[in-house]
PDB file of C-alpha atoms in Angstrom:
ATOM      1  CA  UNK R   1      39.001 -26.887  13.398  1.00  0.00           C
ATOM      2  CA  UNK R   2      36.345 -25.109  11.302  1.00  0.00           C
ATOM      3  CA  UNK R   3      35.977 -26.625   7.835  1.00  0.00           C
ATOM      4  CA  UNK R   4      35.006 -23.783   5.499  1.00  0.00           C
ATOM      5  CA  UNK R   5      34.070 -26.071   2.626  1.00  0.00           C
ATOM      6  CA  UNK R   6      31.483 -28.054   4.589  1.00  0.00           C
ATOM      7  CA  UNK R   7      29.973 -25.206   6.610  1.00  0.00           C
ATOM      8  CA  UNK R   8      26.201 -25.761   6.576  1.00  0.00           C
ATOM      9  CA  UNK R   9      25.429 -22.130   5.752  1.00  0.00           C
ATOM     10  CA  UNK R  10      27.437 -22.254   2.525  1.00  0.00           C
ATOM     11  CA  UNK R  11      24.123 -23.167   0.914  1.00  0.00           C
ATOM     12  CA  UNK R  12      21.386 -20.604   1.519  1.00  0.00           C
ATOM     13  CA  UNK R  13      17.774 -20.607   0.367  1.00  0.00           C
ATOM     14  CA  UNK R  14      15.910 -17.456  -0.726  1.00  0.00           C
ATOM     15  CA  UNK R  15      12.913 -16.495   1.399  1.00  0.00           C
ATOM     16  CA  UNK R  16       9.990 -15.765  -0.921  1.00  0.00           C
ATOM     17  CA  UNK R  17       6.384 -15.212   0.273  1.00  0.00           C
ATOM     18  CA  UNK R  18       3.768 -17.656  -0.991  1.00  0.00           C
ATOM     19  CA  UNK R  19       2.285 -16.512  -4.277  1.00  0.00           C
ATOM     20  CA  UNK R  20       5.019 -13.957  -4.993  1.00  0.00           C
ATOM     21  CA  UNK R  21       7.028 -14.179  -8.222  1.00  0.00           C
ATOM     22  CA  UNK R  22      10.485 -12.563  -7.982  1.00  0.00           C
ATOM     23  CA  UNK R  23      11.233  -9.973 -10.641  1.00  0.00           C
ATOM     24  CA  UNK R  24      14.311 -10.186 -12.876  1.00  0.00           C
ATOM     25  CA  UNK R  25      16.531  -8.220 -10.497  1.00  0.00           C
ATOM     26  CA  UNK R  26      15.533 -10.294  -7.491  1.00  0.00           C
ATOM     27  CA  UNK R  27      16.034 -13.543  -9.408  1.00  0.00           C
ATOM     28  CA  UNK R  28      19.466 -12.368 -10.522  1.00  0.00           C
ATOM     29  CA  UNK R  29      20.333 -11.629  -6.898  1.00  0.00           C
ATOM     30  CA  UNK R  30      19.261 -15.104  -5.811  1.00  0.00           C
ATOM     31  CA  UNK R  31      21.231 -16.711  -8.635  1.00  0.00           C
ATOM     32  CA  UNK R  32      24.385 -14.869  -7.601  1.00  0.00           C
ATOM     33  CA  UNK R  33      24.256 -16.486  -4.191  1.00  0.00           C
ATOM     34  CA  UNK R  34      23.556 -19.999  -5.392  1.00  0.00           C
ATOM     35  CA  UNK R  35      26.445 -22.438  -5.261  1.00  0.00           C
ATOM     36  CA  UNK R  36      28.843 -23.594  -2.556  1.00  0.00           C
ATOM     37  CA  UNK R  37      30.851 -20.439  -1.835  1.00  0.00           C
ATOM     38  CA  UNK R  38      30.200 -19.042   1.644  1.00  0.00           C
ATOM     39  CA  UNK R  39      27.615 -16.216   1.307  1.00  0.00           C
ATOM     40  CA  UNK R  40      29.396 -13.947   3.822  1.00  0.00           C
ATOM     41  CA  UNK R  41      32.600 -14.067   1.788  1.00  0.00           C
ATOM     42  CA  UNK R  42      30.727 -13.801  -1.508  1.00  0.00           C
ATOM     43  CA  UNK R  43      28.733 -10.776  -0.334  1.00  0.00           C
ATOM     44  CA  UNK R  44      31.893  -9.033   0.873  1.00  0.00           C
ATOM     45  CA  UNK R  45      33.629  -9.655  -2.459  1.00  0.00           C
ATOM     46  CA  UNK R  46      30.622  -8.380  -4.421  1.00  0.00           C
ATOM     47  CA  UNK R  47      30.371  -5.308  -2.187  1.00  0.00           C
ATOM     48  CA  UNK R  48      34.077  -4.722  -2.708  1.00  0.00           C
ATOM     49  CA  UNK R  49      33.774  -5.052  -6.493  1.00  0.00           C
ATOM     50  CA  UNK R  50      30.813  -2.661  -6.438  1.00  0.00           C
ATOM     51  CA  UNK R  51      32.872  -0.240  -4.313  1.00  0.00           C
ATOM     52  CA  UNK R  52      35.753  -0.310  -6.799  1.00  0.00           C
ATOM     53  CA  UNK R  53      33.471   0.134  -9.793  1.00  0.00           C
ATOM     54  CA  UNK R  54      31.596   3.137  -8.353  1.00  0.00           C
ATOM     55  CA  UNK R  55      34.674   4.779  -6.810  1.00  0.00           C
ATOM     56  CA  UNK R  56      36.898   4.690  -9.888  1.00  0.00           C
ATOM     57  CA  UNK R  57      34.134   5.299 -12.436  1.00  0.00           C
ATOM     58  CA  UNK R  58      33.154   8.433 -10.487  1.00  0.00           C
ATOM     59  CA  UNK R  59      36.747   9.646 -10.273  1.00  0.00           C
ATOM     60  CA  UNK R  60      37.633   8.973 -13.917  1.00  0.00           C
ATOM     61  CA  UNK R  61      35.507  11.803 -15.445  1.00  0.00           C
ATOM     62  CA  UNK R  62      37.245  14.345 -13.199  1.00  0.00           C
ATOM     63  CA  UNK R  63      40.594  12.972 -14.331  1.00  0.00           C
ATOM     64  CA  UNK R  64      39.526  13.677 -17.915  1.00  0.00           C
ATOM     65  CA  UNK R  65      38.346  17.206 -17.031  1.00  0.00           C
ATOM     66  CA  UNK R  66      41.800  17.913 -15.605  1.00  0.00           C
ATOM     67  CA  UNK R  67      43.165  17.515 -19.146  1.00  0.00           C
ATOM     68  CA  UNK R  68      40.681  19.926 -20.760  1.00  0.00           C
ATOM     69  CA  UNK R  69      41.681  23.612 -20.420  1.00  0.00           C
ATOM     70  CA  UNK R  70      38.076  24.841 -20.735  1.00  0.00           C
ATOM     71  CA  UNK R  71      37.088  23.338 -17.372  1.00  0.00           C
ATOM     72  CA  UNK R  72      39.951  25.023 -15.523  1.00  0.00           C
ATOM     73  CA  UNK R  73      37.647  28.004 -14.974  1.00  0.00           C
ATOM     74  CA  UNK R  74      35.655  25.819 -12.582  1.00  0.00           C
ATOM     75  CA  UNK R  75      38.707  24.575 -10.708  1.00  0.00           C
ATOM     76  CA  UNK R  76      38.660  25.883  -7.139  1.00  0.00           C
ATOM     77  CA  UNK R  77      42.448  26.043  -6.884  1.00  0.00           C
ATOM     78  CA  UNK R  78      43.293  26.414 -10.578  1.00  0.00           C
ATOM     79  CA  UNK R  79      46.954  27.177  -9.906  1.00  0.00           C
ATOM     80  CA  UNK R  80      47.555  23.720  -8.422  1.00  0.00           C
ATOM     81  CA  UNK R  81      47.786  20.723 -10.727  1.00  0.00           C
ATOM     82  CA  UNK R  82      48.129  17.070  -9.747  1.00  0.00           C
ATOM     83  CA  UNK R  83      51.325  15.509 -11.082  1.00  0.00           C
ATOM     84  CA  UNK R  84      51.448  11.992 -12.489  1.00  0.00           C
ATOM     85  CA  UNK R  85      53.790  11.002  -9.651  1.00  0.00           C
ATOM     86  CA  UNK R  86      51.288  12.217  -7.049  1.00  0.00           C
ATOM     87  CA  UNK R  87      48.407  10.472  -8.799  1.00  0.00           C
ATOM     88  CA  UNK R  88      50.331   7.197  -8.933  1.00  0.00           C
ATOM     89  CA  UNK R  89      51.367   7.471  -5.285  1.00  0.00           C
ATOM     90  CA  UNK R  90      47.826   8.138  -4.074  1.00  0.00           C
ATOM     91  CA  UNK R  91      46.279   5.466  -6.309  1.00  0.00           C
ATOM     92  CA  UNK R  92      48.717   2.861  -5.035  1.00  0.00           C
ATOM     93  CA  UNK R  93      48.042   3.731  -1.387  1.00  0.00           C
ATOM     94  CA  UNK R  94      44.257   3.863  -1.841  1.00  0.00           C
ATOM     95  CA  UNK R  95      44.174   0.502  -3.642  1.00  0.00           C
ATOM     96  CA  UNK R  96      46.178  -1.223  -0.910  1.00  0.00           C
ATOM     97  CA  UNK R  97      44.017   0.372   1.795  1.00  0.00           C
ATOM     98  CA  UNK R  98      40.819  -0.751   0.084  1.00  0.00           C
ATOM     99  CA  UNK R  99      42.004  -4.367   0.002  1.00  0.00           C
ATOM    100  CA  UNK R 100      43.649  -4.608   3.424  1.00  0.00           C
ATOM    101  CA  UNK R 101      41.304  -2.422   5.491  1.00  0.00           C
ATOM    102  CA  UNK R 102      37.953  -1.878   3.802  1.00  0.00           C
ATOM    103  CA  UNK R 103      37.445  -5.440   2.558  1.00  0.00           C
ATOM    104  CA  UNK R 104      37.756  -6.929   6.092  1.00  0.00           C
ATOM    105  CA  UNK R 105      35.226  -4.323   7.319  1.00  0.00           C
ATOM    106  CA  UNK R 106      32.820  -5.498   4.618  1.00  0.00           C
ATOM    107  CA  UNK R 107      33.249  -9.113   5.733  1.00  0.00           C
ATOM    108  CA  UNK R 108      32.250  -8.167   9.293  1.00  0.00           C
ATOM    109  CA  UNK R 109      29.276  -6.074   8.177  1.00  0.00           C
ATOM    110  CA  UNK R 110      26.953  -8.943   7.169  1.00  0.00           C
ATOM    111  CA  UNK R 111      27.067 -11.012  10.394  1.00  0.00           C
ATOM    112  CA  UNK R 112      26.655  -7.921  12.587  1.00  0.00           C
ATOM    113  CA  UNK R 113      23.717  -6.357  10.764  1.00  0.00           C
ATOM    114  CA  UNK R 114      22.102  -9.679   9.832  1.00  0.00           C
ATOM    115  CA  UNK R 115      22.071 -10.512  13.533  1.00  0.00           C
ATOM    116  CA  UNK R 116      20.080  -7.284  13.973  1.00  0.00           C
ATOM    117  CA  UNK R 117      17.515  -8.366  11.375  1.00  0.00           C
ATOM    118  CA  UNK R 118      18.932  -7.225   8.043  1.00  0.00           C
ATOM    119  CA  UNK R 119      17.261  -8.984   5.128  1.00  0.00           C
ATOM    120  CA  UNK R 120      19.684 -10.703   2.783  1.00  0.00           C
ATOM    121  CA  UNK R 121      17.975 -13.181   0.452  1.00  0.00           C
ATOM    122  CA  UNK R 122      14.397 -12.109   1.087  1.00  0.00           C
ATOM    123  CA  UNK R 123      11.909 -11.007  -1.548  1.00  0.00           C
ATOM    124  CA  UNK R 124      10.421  -8.654  -2.414  1.00  0.00           C
ATOM    125  CA  UNK R 125      13.132  -5.991  -2.414  1.00  0.00           C
ATOM    126  CA  UNK R 126      12.266  -2.802  -0.509  1.00  0.00           C
ATOM    127  CA  UNK R 127      10.155  -0.152  -2.219  1.00  0.00           C
ATOM    128  CA  UNK R 128      11.780   2.911  -3.776  1.00  0.00           C
ATOM    129  CA  UNK R 129      10.282   5.295  -1.137  1.00  0.00           C
ATOM    130  CA  UNK R 130      11.710   3.129   1.669  1.00  0.00           C
ATOM    131  CA  UNK R 131      15.142   3.011   0.021  1.00  0.00           C
ATOM    132  CA  UNK R 132      15.121   6.818  -0.320  1.00  0.00           C
ATOM    133  CA  UNK R 133      13.983   7.293   3.281  1.00  0.00           C
ATOM    134  CA  UNK R 134      16.679   4.961   4.595  1.00  0.00           C
ATOM    135  CA  UNK R 135      19.415   6.619   2.533  1.00  0.00           C
ATOM    136  CA  UNK R 136      18.413  10.089   3.744  1.00  0.00           C
ATOM    137  CA  UNK R 137      18.615   8.785   7.312  1.00  0.00           C
ATOM    138  CA  UNK R 138      21.992   7.179   6.593  1.00  0.00           C
ATOM    139  CA  UNK R 139      23.315  10.485   5.218  1.00  0.00           C
ATOM    140  CA  UNK R 140      22.192  12.375   8.319  1.00  0.00           C
ATOM    141  CA  UNK R 141      23.655   9.740  10.655  1.00  0.00           C
ATOM    142  CA  UNK R 142      26.952   9.557   8.775  1.00  0.00           C
ATOM    143  CA  UNK R 143      27.250  13.331   8.590  1.00  0.00           C
ATOM    144  CA  UNK R 144      26.719  13.681  12.342  1.00  0.00           C
ATOM    145  CA  UNK R 145      29.244  10.985  13.150  1.00  0.00           C
ATOM    146  CA  UNK R 146      31.704  12.373  10.591  1.00  0.00           C
ATOM    147  CA  UNK R 147      31.454  15.931  11.917  1.00  0.00           C
ATOM    148  CA  UNK R 148      32.356  15.007  15.478  1.00  0.00           C
ATOM    149  CA  UNK R 149      34.813  12.259  14.538  1.00  0.00           C
ATOM    150  CA  UNK R 150      36.529  14.444  11.947  1.00  0.00           C
ATOM    151  CA  UNK R 151      36.673  17.383  14.333  1.00  0.00           C
ATOM    152  CA  UNK R 152      38.241  15.175  16.994  1.00  0.00           C
ATOM    153  CA  UNK R 153      40.912  14.060  14.510  1.00  0.00           C
ATOM    154  CA  UNK R 154      42.047  17.681  14.248  1.00  0.00           C
ATOM    155  CA  UNK R 155      43.018  17.688  17.895  1.00  0.00           C
ATOM    156  CA  UNK R 156      46.769  17.685  18.587  1.00  0.00           C
ATOM    157  CA  UNK R 157      48.063  14.138  18.898  1.00  0.00           C
ATOM    158  CA  UNK R 158      45.198  12.631  16.886  1.00  0.00           C
ATOM    159  CA  UNK R 159      45.899  14.937  13.974  1.00  0.00           C
ATOM    160  CA  UNK R 160      49.642  14.249  13.936  1.00  0.00           C
ATOM    161  CA  UNK R 161      49.360  10.474  14.220  1.00  0.00           C
ATOM    162  CA  UNK R 162      46.113   9.712  12.358  1.00  0.00           C
ATOM    163  CA  UNK R 163      44.675  12.501  10.209  1.00  0.00           C
ATOM    164  CA  UNK R 164      47.744  14.355   8.917  1.00  0.00           C
ATOM    165  CA  UNK R 165      48.219  12.041   5.942  1.00  0.00           C
ATOM    166  CA  UNK R 166      44.819  12.992   4.510  1.00  0.00           C
ATOM    167  CA  UNK R 167      45.912  16.650   4.575  1.00  0.00           C
ATOM    168  CA  UNK R 168      49.106  16.024   2.655  1.00  0.00           C
ATOM    169  CA  UNK R 169      47.608  17.847  -0.334  1.00  0.00           C
ATOM    170  CA  UNK R 170      46.014  21.294   0.082  1.00  0.00           C
ATOM    171  CA  UNK R 171      44.220  21.107  -3.251  1.00  0.00           C
ATOM    172  CA  UNK R 172      41.704  18.265  -3.338  1.00  0.00           C
ATOM    173  CA  UNK R 173      41.332  15.722  -6.152  1.00  0.00           C
ATOM    174  CA  UNK R 174      38.819  12.882  -6.375  1.00  0.00           C
ATOM    175  CA  UNK R 175      40.857   9.764  -5.683  1.00  0.00           C
ATOM    176  CA  UNK R 176      42.440  11.401  -2.603  1.00  0.00           C
ATOM    177  CA  UNK R 177      39.036  11.064  -0.906  1.00  0.00           C
ATOM    178  CA  UNK R 178      40.257   7.713   0.460  1.00  0.00           C
ATOM    179  CA  UNK R 179      43.908   8.709   0.887  1.00  0.00           C
ATOM    180  CA  UNK R 180      44.211   8.244   4.647  1.00  0.00           C
ATOM    181  CA  UNK R 181      45.936   6.237   7.349  1.00  0.00           C
ATOM    182  CA  UNK R 182      44.622   2.835   8.377  1.00  0.00           C
ATOM    183  CA  UNK R 183      43.437   4.264  11.688  1.00  0.00           C
ATOM    184  CA  UNK R 184      41.480   7.020   9.963  1.00  0.00           C
ATOM    185  CA  UNK R 185      39.871   4.598   7.515  1.00  0.00           C
ATOM    186  CA  UNK R 186      38.714   2.525  10.478  1.00  0.00           C
ATOM    187  CA  UNK R 187      37.531   5.473  12.582  1.00  0.00           C
ATOM    188  CA  UNK R 188      35.717   7.549   9.963  1.00  0.00           C
ATOM    189  CA  UNK R 189      34.766   4.455   7.961  1.00  0.00           C
ATOM    190  CA  UNK R 190      32.507   3.447  10.851  1.00  0.00           C
ATOM    191  CA  UNK R 191      30.318   6.378   9.839  1.00  0.00           C
ATOM    192  CA  UNK R 192      29.175   4.451   6.771  1.00  0.00           C
ATOM    193  CA  UNK R 193      27.825   1.657   8.989  1.00  0.00           C
ATOM    194  CA  UNK R 194      26.310   3.862  11.727  1.00  0.00           C
ATOM    195  CA  UNK R 195      23.049   4.549   9.891  1.00  0.00           C
ATOM    196  CA  UNK R 196      22.348   0.946   8.828  1.00  0.00           C
ATOM    197  CA  UNK R 197      23.110  -0.351  12.335  1.00  0.00           C
ATOM    198  CA  UNK R 198      20.872   2.243  14.063  1.00  0.00           C
ATOM    199  CA  UNK R 199      18.053   1.593  11.578  1.00  0.00           C
ATOM    200  CA  UNK R 200      18.361  -2.140  12.192  1.00  0.00           C
ATOM    201  CA  UNK R 201      18.257  -1.652  15.973  1.00  0.00           C
ATOM    202  CA  UNK R 202      14.917   0.156  15.717  1.00  0.00           C
ATOM    203  CA  UNK R 203      13.284  -2.087  13.098  1.00  0.00           C
ATOM    204  CA  UNK R 204      14.228  -5.585  14.280  1.00  0.00           C
ATOM    205  CA  UNK R 205      11.679  -8.096  15.492  1.00  0.00           C
ATOM    206  CA  UNK R 206      11.808 -10.825  18.143  1.00  0.00           C
ATOM    207  CA  UNK R 207      14.949 -12.808  18.934  1.00  0.00           C
ATOM    208  CA  UNK R 208      15.318 -16.103  17.064  1.00  0.00           C
ATOM    209  CA  UNK R 209      17.667 -18.601  18.713  1.00  0.00           C
ATOM    210  CA  UNK R 210      20.278 -20.287  16.558  1.00  0.00           C
ATOM    211  CA  UNK R 211      22.874 -23.039  16.786  1.00  0.00           C
ATOM    212  CA  UNK R 212      25.547 -22.674  19.428  1.00  0.00           C
ATOM    213  CA  UNK R 213      29.058 -21.890  18.212  1.00  0.00           C
ATOM    214  CA  UNK R 214      31.525 -24.732  18.676  1.00  0.00           C
ATOM    215  CA  UNK R 215      35.263 -24.888  18.019  1.00  0.00           C
ATOM    216  CA  UNK R 216      34.947 -22.338  15.198  1.00  0.00           C
ATOM    217  CA  UNK R 217      34.058 -19.569  17.653  1.00  0.00           C
ATOM    218  CA  UNK R 218      34.006 -16.047  16.226  1.00  0.00           C
ATOM    219  CA  UNK R 219      35.052 -17.195  12.751  1.00  0.00           C
ATOM    220  CA  UNK R 220      32.121 -19.596  12.653  1.00  0.00           C
ATOM    221  CA  UNK R 221      29.755 -16.764  13.646  1.00  0.00           C
ATOM    222  CA  UNK R 222      31.230 -14.412  11.003  1.00  0.00           C
ATOM    223  CA  UNK R 223      30.669 -17.038   8.307  1.00  0.00           C
ATOM    224  CA  UNK R 224      27.085 -17.605   9.424  1.00  0.00           C
ATOM    225  CA  UNK R 225      27.567 -21.016  10.980  1.00  0.00           C
ATOM    226  CA  UNK R 226      26.136 -20.271  14.408  1.00  0.00           C
ATOM    227  CA  UNK R 227      24.390 -17.737  16.619  1.00  0.00           C
ATOM    228  CA  UNK R 228      20.857 -16.413  16.701  1.00  0.00           C
ATOM    229  CA  UNK R 229      19.389 -13.287  15.130  1.00  0.00           C
ATOM    230  CA  UNK R 230      16.517 -10.870  15.425  1.00  0.00           C
ATOM    231  CA  UNK R 231      13.616 -11.396  13.061  1.00  0.00           C
ATOM    232  CA  UNK R 232      13.173  -8.848  10.298  1.00  0.00           C
ATOM    233  CA  UNK R 233      10.131  -6.654   9.722  1.00  0.00           C
ATOM    234  CA  UNK R 234       8.695  -4.952   6.633  1.00  0.00           C
ATOM    235  CA  UNK R 235      10.808  -1.882   7.426  1.00  0.00           C
ATOM    236  CA  UNK R 236      14.035  -3.781   8.121  1.00  0.00           C
ATOM    237  CA  UNK R 237      17.191  -2.951   6.224  1.00  0.00           C
ATOM    238  CA  UNK R 238      17.744  -4.994   3.076  1.00  0.00           C
ATOM    239  CA  UNK R 239      21.241  -5.636   1.757  1.00  0.00           C
ATOM    240  CA  UNK R 240      20.096  -4.238  -1.611  1.00  0.00           C
ATOM    241  CA  UNK R 241      19.657  -0.859   0.108  1.00  0.00           C
ATOM    242  CA  UNK R 242      23.212  -1.162   1.425  1.00  0.00           C
ATOM    243  CA  UNK R 243      24.463  -1.363  -2.166  1.00  0.00           C
ATOM    244  CA  UNK R 244      22.548   1.833  -2.992  1.00  0.00           C
ATOM    245  CA  UNK R 245      23.927   3.537   0.111  1.00  0.00           C
ATOM    246  CA  UNK R 246      27.485   2.505  -0.735  1.00  0.00           C
ATOM    247  CA  UNK R 247      27.168   3.975  -4.240  1.00  0.00           C
ATOM    248  CA  UNK R 248      25.666   7.199  -2.911  1.00  0.00           C
ATOM    249  CA  UNK R 249      28.338   7.624  -0.239  1.00  0.00           C
ATOM    250  CA  UNK R 250      31.165   7.021  -2.708  1.00  0.00           C
ATOM    251  CA  UNK R 251      29.782   9.497  -5.227  1.00  0.00           C
ATOM    252  CA  UNK R 252      29.440  12.118  -2.491  1.00  0.00           C
ATOM    253  CA  UNK R 253      32.937  11.666  -1.100  1.00  0.00           C
ATOM    254  CA  UNK R 254      34.594  11.737  -4.546  1.00  0.00           C
ATOM    255  CA  UNK R 255      32.567  14.821  -5.494  1.00  0.00           C
ATOM    256  CA  UNK R 256      33.582  16.540  -2.245  1.00  0.00           C
ATOM    257  CA  UNK R 257      37.241  16.011  -3.174  1.00  0.00           C
ATOM    258  CA  UNK R 258      36.946  16.643  -6.925  1.00  0.00           C
ATOM    259  CA  UNK R 259      38.339  20.195  -6.708  1.00  0.00           C
ATOM    260  CA  UNK R 260      35.660  21.632  -9.018  1.00  0.00           C
ATOM    261  CA  UNK R 261      32.803  24.014  -8.235  1.00  0.00           C
ATOM    262  CA  UNK R 262      30.425  24.080 -11.190  1.00  0.00           C
ATOM    263  CA  UNK R 263      27.461  26.461 -11.647  1.00  0.00           C
ATOM    264  CA  UNK R 264      25.265  23.350 -11.485  1.00  0.00           C
ATOM    265  CA  UNK R 265      26.806  22.016  -8.272  1.00  0.00           C
ATOM    266  CA  UNK R 266      24.155  21.127  -5.695  1.00  0.00           C
ATOM    267  CA  UNK R 267      25.348  23.693  -3.147  1.00  0.00           C
ATOM    268  CA  UNK R 268      24.171  26.539  -5.407  1.00  0.00           C
ATOM    269  CA  UNK R 269      20.567  25.267  -5.175  1.00  0.00           C
ATOM    270  CA  UNK R 270      20.589  23.650  -1.731  1.00  0.00           C
ATOM    271  CA  UNK R 271      22.565  25.911   0.671  1.00  0.00           C
ATOM    272  CA  UNK R 272      22.831  23.320   3.449  1.00  0.00           C
ATOM    273  CA  UNK R 273      24.754  21.015   1.091  1.00  0.00           C
ATOM    274  CA  UNK R 274      28.515  20.845   1.667  1.00  0.00           C
ATOM    275  CA  UNK R 275      30.094  20.018  -1.684  1.00  0.00           C
ATOM    276  CA  UNK R 276      33.557  20.474  -3.147  1.00  0.00           C
ATOM    277  CA  UNK R 277      33.832  24.208  -2.427  1.00  0.00           C
ATOM    278  CA  UNK R 278      33.127  23.547   1.236  1.00  0.00           C
ATOM    279  CA  UNK R 279      35.567  20.710   1.667  1.00  0.00           C
ATOM    280  CA  UNK R 280      38.261  22.288  -0.479  1.00  0.00           C
ATOM    281  CA  UNK R 281      38.481  25.155   2.023  1.00  0.00           C
ATOM    282  CA  UNK R 282      38.972  22.610   4.799  1.00  0.00           C
ATOM    283  CA  UNK R 283      42.052  21.266   3.012  1.00  0.00           C
ATOM    284  CA  UNK R 284      43.270  24.766   2.202  1.00  0.00           C
ATOM    285  CA  UNK R 285      42.977  26.059   5.783  1.00  0.00           C
ATOM    286  CA  UNK R 286      43.433  22.726   7.653  1.00  0.00           C
ATOM    287  CA  UNK R 287      40.563  23.648   9.975  1.00  0.00           C
ATOM    288  CA  UNK R 288      36.783  24.158   9.999  1.00  0.00           C
ATOM    289  CA  UNK R 289      34.121  22.753   7.669  1.00  0.00           C
ATOM    290  CA  UNK R 290      34.172  19.315   9.281  1.00  0.00           C
ATOM    291  CA  UNK R 291      30.832  18.070   7.924  1.00  0.00           C
ATOM    292  CA  UNK R 292      30.871  15.505   5.123  1.00  0.00           C
ATOM    293  CA  UNK R 293      27.531  16.019   3.359  1.00  0.00           C
ATOM    294  CA  UNK R 294      25.773  18.923   5.062  1.00  0.00           C
ATOM    295  CA  UNK R 295      26.779  22.247   6.613  1.00  0.00           C
ATOM    296  CA  UNK R 296      24.396  22.495   9.545  1.00  0.00           C
ATOM    297  CA  UNK R 297      26.720  21.119  12.247  1.00  0.00           C
ATOM    298  CA  UNK R 298      29.378  23.649  11.277  1.00  0.00           C
ATOM    299  CA  UNK R 299      26.728  26.385  11.307  1.00  0.00           C
ATOM    300  CA  UNK R 300      25.492  25.345  14.748  1.00  0.00           C
ATOM    301  CA  UNK R 301      28.986  24.972  16.244  1.00  0.00           C
ATOM    302  CA  UNK R 302      30.515  28.010  14.538  1.00  0.00           C
ATOM    303  CA  UNK R 303      33.283  26.039  12.822  1.00  0.00           C
ATOM    304  CA  UNK R 304      32.526  27.661   9.473  1.00  0.00           C
ATOM    305  CA  UNK R 305      33.625  31.192  10.479  1.00  0.00           C
ATOM    306  CA  UNK R 306      36.912  30.953   8.589  1.00  0.00           C
ATOM    307  CA  UNK R 307      35.123  29.752   5.460  1.00  0.00           C
ATOM    308  CA  UNK R 308      32.619  32.620   5.611  1.00  0.00           C
ATOM    309  CA  UNK R 309      35.433  35.169   5.849  1.00  0.00           C
ATOM    310  CA  UNK R 310      37.348  33.411   3.073  1.00  0.00           C
ATOM    311  CA  UNK R 311      34.400  33.400   0.656  1.00  0.00           C
ATOM    312  CA  UNK R 312      33.575  37.043   1.452  1.00  0.00           C
ATOM    313  CA  UNK R 313      37.164  38.073   0.760  1.00  0.00           C
ATOM    314  CA  UNK R 314      37.215  35.993  -2.430  1.00  0.00           C
ATOM    315  CA  UNK R 315      33.988  37.610  -3.651  1.00  0.00           C
ATOM    316  CA  UNK R 316      35.371  41.078  -2.894  1.00  0.00           C
ATOM    317  CA  UNK R 317      38.535  40.372  -4.882  1.00  0.00           C
ATOM    318  CA  UNK R 318      36.528  39.041  -7.834  1.00  0.00           C
ATOM    319  CA  UNK R 319      34.347  42.160  -7.743  1.00  0.00           C
ATOM    320  CA  UNK R 320      37.409  44.420  -7.796  1.00  0.00           C
ATOM    321  CA  UNK R 321      38.940  42.417 -10.640  1.00  0.00           C
ATOM    322  CA  UNK R 322      35.725  42.692 -12.601  1.00  0.00           C
ATOM    323  CA  UNK R 323      35.566  46.460 -11.998  1.00  0.00           C
ATOM    324  CA  UNK R 324      39.137  46.895 -13.267  1.00  0.00           C
ATOM    325  CA  UNK R 325      38.349  44.959 -16.440  1.00  0.00           C
ATOM    326  CA  UNK R 326      35.287  47.152 -17.018  1.00  0.00           C
ATOM    327  CA  UNK R 327      37.294  50.316 -16.602  1.00  0.00           C
TER     328      UNK R 327
END
């Protein structure tokens, strides 16, 4: 029987190069993981807390805007308002899903990617240019996976049994970004991990043998008590970058479901960007616009035809309305 309280890897030591003095942020990170609590569990709990903080703090401003009449002019589907009952229902479901589905995925993330050379308690932290480069790669990888995975979920049986719940509401609103079935959370949630795993596969060093797993088996490996790993390199993924990627991905997914299209929205300055206008049409029409962050896969595969016709018709109607007001 595996004894979690006496597991040798409950105590971990930071890896700091000779002559290097950790900065305040790095020292804070090391201090967080001091103590006897298993680092795999502690990291998952901290990731989860970070997830909750970013997700709800990003959604909350949109909730306030919903109460201010002035901002209704920027609402994509202004005639549809979210009731308190709907908001409570979705919030309850999302909260349960985050605890029962996403938290276990976070627990499994560390042993998998650390085996592939992810840096955890190493200093120095990665440079800002490297963090930006990795996050751009993660966005491209996630968007590619999401396009094809999302498109597949609109096929017959998969849509009815897995994806239909996410389309319960035709007008999008921020917190509904994670309103989905367990199966969908697992399937499309993999997209978040695709980029970090691929990056780790191409940046890992030589194999380093570790202790053999005994009676604890898989659980012992998950908690860091056995198994080898690949050595890290200067370009290896650092868990600090994962925190940045998680925040970025959450902000993007809430924004895509916010239901607002502002004059300052990114899509107006960067045409390949998806954004709320793009994804709102997907919920309105139940088809097309499958990309999560970018539009290029839909452009290439022609799955944006309905959206193009819709926006052209919408622009024509607005032009006619404007002409009538002038006359």
